[in-house]
Amino acid sequence: MKFALPLSGNMSHVVSFKWGNDIETIQKSEWPVSSFLGKRARIGVAIPTTNTSAQPEMDDMRPFDVTNHVARIAIDDDSLANAEGFRKVIDDIRRSTPSAIRSLRHCGLNAIIAAVSPDGYWEGWPAHEMLLAELTDAGGGAAIVMSANAILAALNALGGIRRIGLISPYLELGDEPVSRFFTESGIDIVATHGLGGRTPSNISNVTAVDLRNAVLAVNRPEVEAIVQVGTNVPMAKFAAMAESWIGKPVLANNPVLYWHALRCSGIGDAIPGHGLLYEAK
């Protein structure tokens, strides 16, 4: 049995299947193996070793013919309940993120997501810009997508939103630097709620009730959108559902990062089930 298999451009190839004891054979002349997968875009994702939420959530958001390629950022599961432990986590992230991104540079990527939150916010815009420049160099030319840039881009795409309710994964110790970063960026934080994560891995241990309570806690009348930071908070599906009952954008960290990476790669697909942002142009 033979049929023509159309590929990209004007190429077509004859595929021959033999049944019985013979194996399936593919007769090919100039099949470009390197573009068989990820023909539209290849997205790199650098994720902390403690993070169990970002990879499955971002895999769920892949449009047709876009592939994800993952590297791990080596950190220890230190305490986020005190300044010393938080500083250690920040230092680990800062030390390990460039090498994780460097490990992806030969994959021919359109964009690389740095799927970490605290280091991007911790010391304000100057430090963030320095880190972005370092990661851009490590990425070998791929667009670098970080939470701070992606969230600001999302707020602009949704009409220039400037008043938000902020959900953080941390105790109060980690809430203040994140809030200050947004305030310095011209965003008015109307209300803040921390989910109380005590270690990087513990951040993922939230329930639907925890997320619902967090949304309700920050959903004041003057809030235009709710923003959740923290890539180990598994909030992607819940955020999309929450939009239907509060009537406002609910921007979970991982969907925002992936949306921005797609847009940086020239992919503008509307992806059903992932919220208002994925309908924005």
GROMACS .gro file of C-alpha atoms in nm, residues 73-204:
model
  132
   73ILE     CA    1   1.801   2.460   3.725
   74ALA     CA    2   1.981   2.288   4.015
   75ILE     CA    3   1.871   2.429   4.351
   76ASP     CA    4   1.828   2.292   4.703
   77ASP     CA    5   1.493   2.281   4.877
   78ASP     CA    6   1.587   2.539   5.139
   79SER     CA    7   1.352   2.722   5.372
   80LEU     CA    8   1.161   3.025   5.244
   81ALA     CA    9   1.045   3.106   5.597
   82ASN     CA   10   1.355   3.309   5.690
   83ALA     CA   11   1.578   3.562   5.518
   84GLU     CA   12   1.885   3.336   5.520
   85GLY     CA   13   1.705   3.049   5.350
   86PHE     CA   14   1.536   3.276   5.096
   87ARG     CA   15   1.869   3.435   5.012
   88LYS     CA   16   2.020   3.089   4.961
   89VAL     CA   17   1.741   2.997   4.718
   90ILE     CA   18   1.796   3.322   4.527
   91ASP     CA   19   2.171   3.261   4.511
   92ASP     CA   20   2.118   2.903   4.389
   93ILE     CA   21   1.884   3.023   4.115
   94ARG     CA   22   2.120   3.299   4.010
   95ARG     CA   23   2.416   3.061   3.995
   96SER     CA   24   2.239   2.776   3.813
   97THR     CA   25   2.001   2.944   3.569
   98PRO     CA   26   2.263   3.057   3.311
   99SER     CA   27   2.410   2.708   3.280
  100ALA     CA   28   2.064   2.552   3.243
  101ILE     CA   29   1.982   2.797   2.964
  102ARG     CA   30   2.323   2.743   2.807
  103SER     CA   31   2.245   2.370   2.788
  104LEU     CA   32   1.951   2.451   2.558
  105ARG     CA   33   2.130   2.683   2.318
  106HIS     CA   34   2.199   2.423   2.048
  107CYS     CA   35   1.836   2.310   2.014
  108GLY     CA   36   1.753   2.577   1.757
  109LEU     CA   37   1.504   2.744   1.989
  110ASN     CA   38   1.287   3.044   1.914
  111ALA     CA   39   1.248   3.138   2.281
  112ILE     CA   40   1.366   3.015   2.620
  113ILE     CA   41   1.148   3.051   2.929
  114ALA     CA   42   1.328   3.106   3.261
  115ALA     CA   43   1.055   2.943   3.468
  116VAL     CA   44   1.160   3.095   3.800
  117SER     CA   45   1.004   3.390   3.978
  118PRO     CA   46   1.194   3.525   4.280
  119ASP     CA   47   1.525   3.620   4.123
  120GLY     CA   48   1.354   3.824   3.853
  121TYR     CA   49   1.187   4.049   4.110
  122TRP     CA   50   1.409   4.039   4.415
  123GLU     CA   51   1.628   4.345   4.368
  124GLY     CA   52   1.423   4.563   4.132
  125TRP     CA   53   1.456   4.661   3.766
  126PRO     CA   54   1.833   4.726   3.746
  127ALA     CA   55   1.914   4.378   3.877
  128HIS     CA   56   1.646   4.227   3.657
  129GLU     CA   57   1.790   4.392   3.346
  130MET     CA   58   2.140   4.268   3.431
  131LEU     CA   59   2.010   3.914   3.476
  132LEU     CA   60   1.814   3.933   3.150
  133ALA     CA   61   2.129   4.041   2.964
  134GLU     CA   62   2.328   3.752   3.115
  135LEU     CA   63   2.060   3.497   3.023
  136THR     CA   64   2.028   3.639   2.672
  137ASP     CA   65   2.400   3.582   2.621
  138ALA     CA   66   2.371   3.228   2.761
  139GLY     CA   67   2.079   3.153   2.531
  140GLY     CA   68   2.278   3.216   2.215
  141GLY     CA   69   2.023   3.441   2.045
  142ALA     CA   70   1.690   3.292   2.151
  143ALA     CA   71   1.442   3.534   2.306
  144ILE     CA   72   1.455   3.506   2.687
  145VAL     CA   73   1.116   3.509   2.859
  146MET     CA   74   1.099   3.594   3.229
  147SER     CA   75   0.797   3.636   3.455
  148ALA     CA   76   0.838   4.009   3.507
  149ASN     CA   77   0.849   4.091   3.135
  150ALA     CA   78   0.578   3.842   3.044
  151ILE     CA   79   0.330   3.965   3.305
  152LEU     CA   80   0.377   4.329   3.208
  153ALA     CA   81   0.331   4.235   2.841
  154ALA     CA   82   0.013   4.045   2.930
  155LEU     CA   83  -0.133   4.339   3.122
  156ASN     CA   84  -0.065   4.564   2.823
  157ALA     CA   85  -0.219   4.312   2.580
  158LEU     CA   86  -0.536   4.308   2.789
  159GLY     CA   87  -0.587   4.681   2.748
  160GLY     CA   88  -0.316   4.840   2.961
  161ILE     CA   89  -0.433   4.710   3.298
  162ARG     CA   90  -0.276   4.897   3.590
  163ARG     CA   91  -0.471   4.789   3.903
  164ILE     CA   92  -0.419   4.430   4.010
  165GLY     CA   93  -0.476   4.186   4.291
  166LEU     CA   94  -0.153   3.994   4.349
  167ILE     CA   95  -0.128   3.630   4.459
  168SER     CA   96   0.219   3.517   4.563
  169PRO     CA   97   0.339   3.168   4.657
  170TYR     CA   98   0.533   3.293   4.959
  171LEU     CA   99   0.505   3.396   5.317
  172GLU     CA  100   0.514   3.770   5.389
  173LEU     CA  101   0.895   3.769   5.358
  174GLY     CA  102   0.872   3.703   4.985
  175ASP     CA  103   0.562   3.913   4.915
  176GLU     CA  104   0.724   4.252   4.969
  177PRO     CA  105   0.996   4.239   4.696
  178VAL     CA  106   0.745   4.114   4.438
  179SER     CA  107   0.497   4.390   4.529
  180ARG     CA  108   0.771   4.653   4.513
  181PHE     CA  109   0.878   4.539   4.168
  182PHE     CA  110   0.529   4.587   4.025
  183THR     CA  111   0.484   4.919   4.203
  184GLU     CA  112   0.811   5.045   4.052
  185SER     CA  113   0.676   4.935   3.713
  186GLY     CA  114   0.371   5.158   3.746
  187ILE     CA  115   0.130   4.887   3.855
  188ASP     CA  116  -0.104   4.962   4.147
  189ILE     CA  117  -0.135   4.658   4.374
  190VAL     CA  118  -0.478   4.689   4.536
  191ALA     CA  119  -0.453   4.370   4.744
  192THR     CA  120  -0.200   4.092   4.809
  193HIS     CA  121  -0.243   3.735   4.928
  194GLY     CA  122   0.038   3.487   4.997
  195LEU     CA  123  -0.014   3.112   4.966
  196GLY     CA  124   0.243   3.045   5.238
  197GLY     CA  125   0.496   2.822   5.062
  198ARG     CA  126   0.771   2.730   5.309
  199THR     CA  127   1.018   2.568   5.066
  200PRO     CA  128   1.045   2.576   4.685
  201SER     CA  129   0.894   2.227   4.650
  202ASN     CA  130   0.625   2.296   4.911
  203ILE     CA  131   0.485   2.577   4.694
  204SER     CA  132   0.304   2.319   4.478
   0.00000   0.00000   0.00000
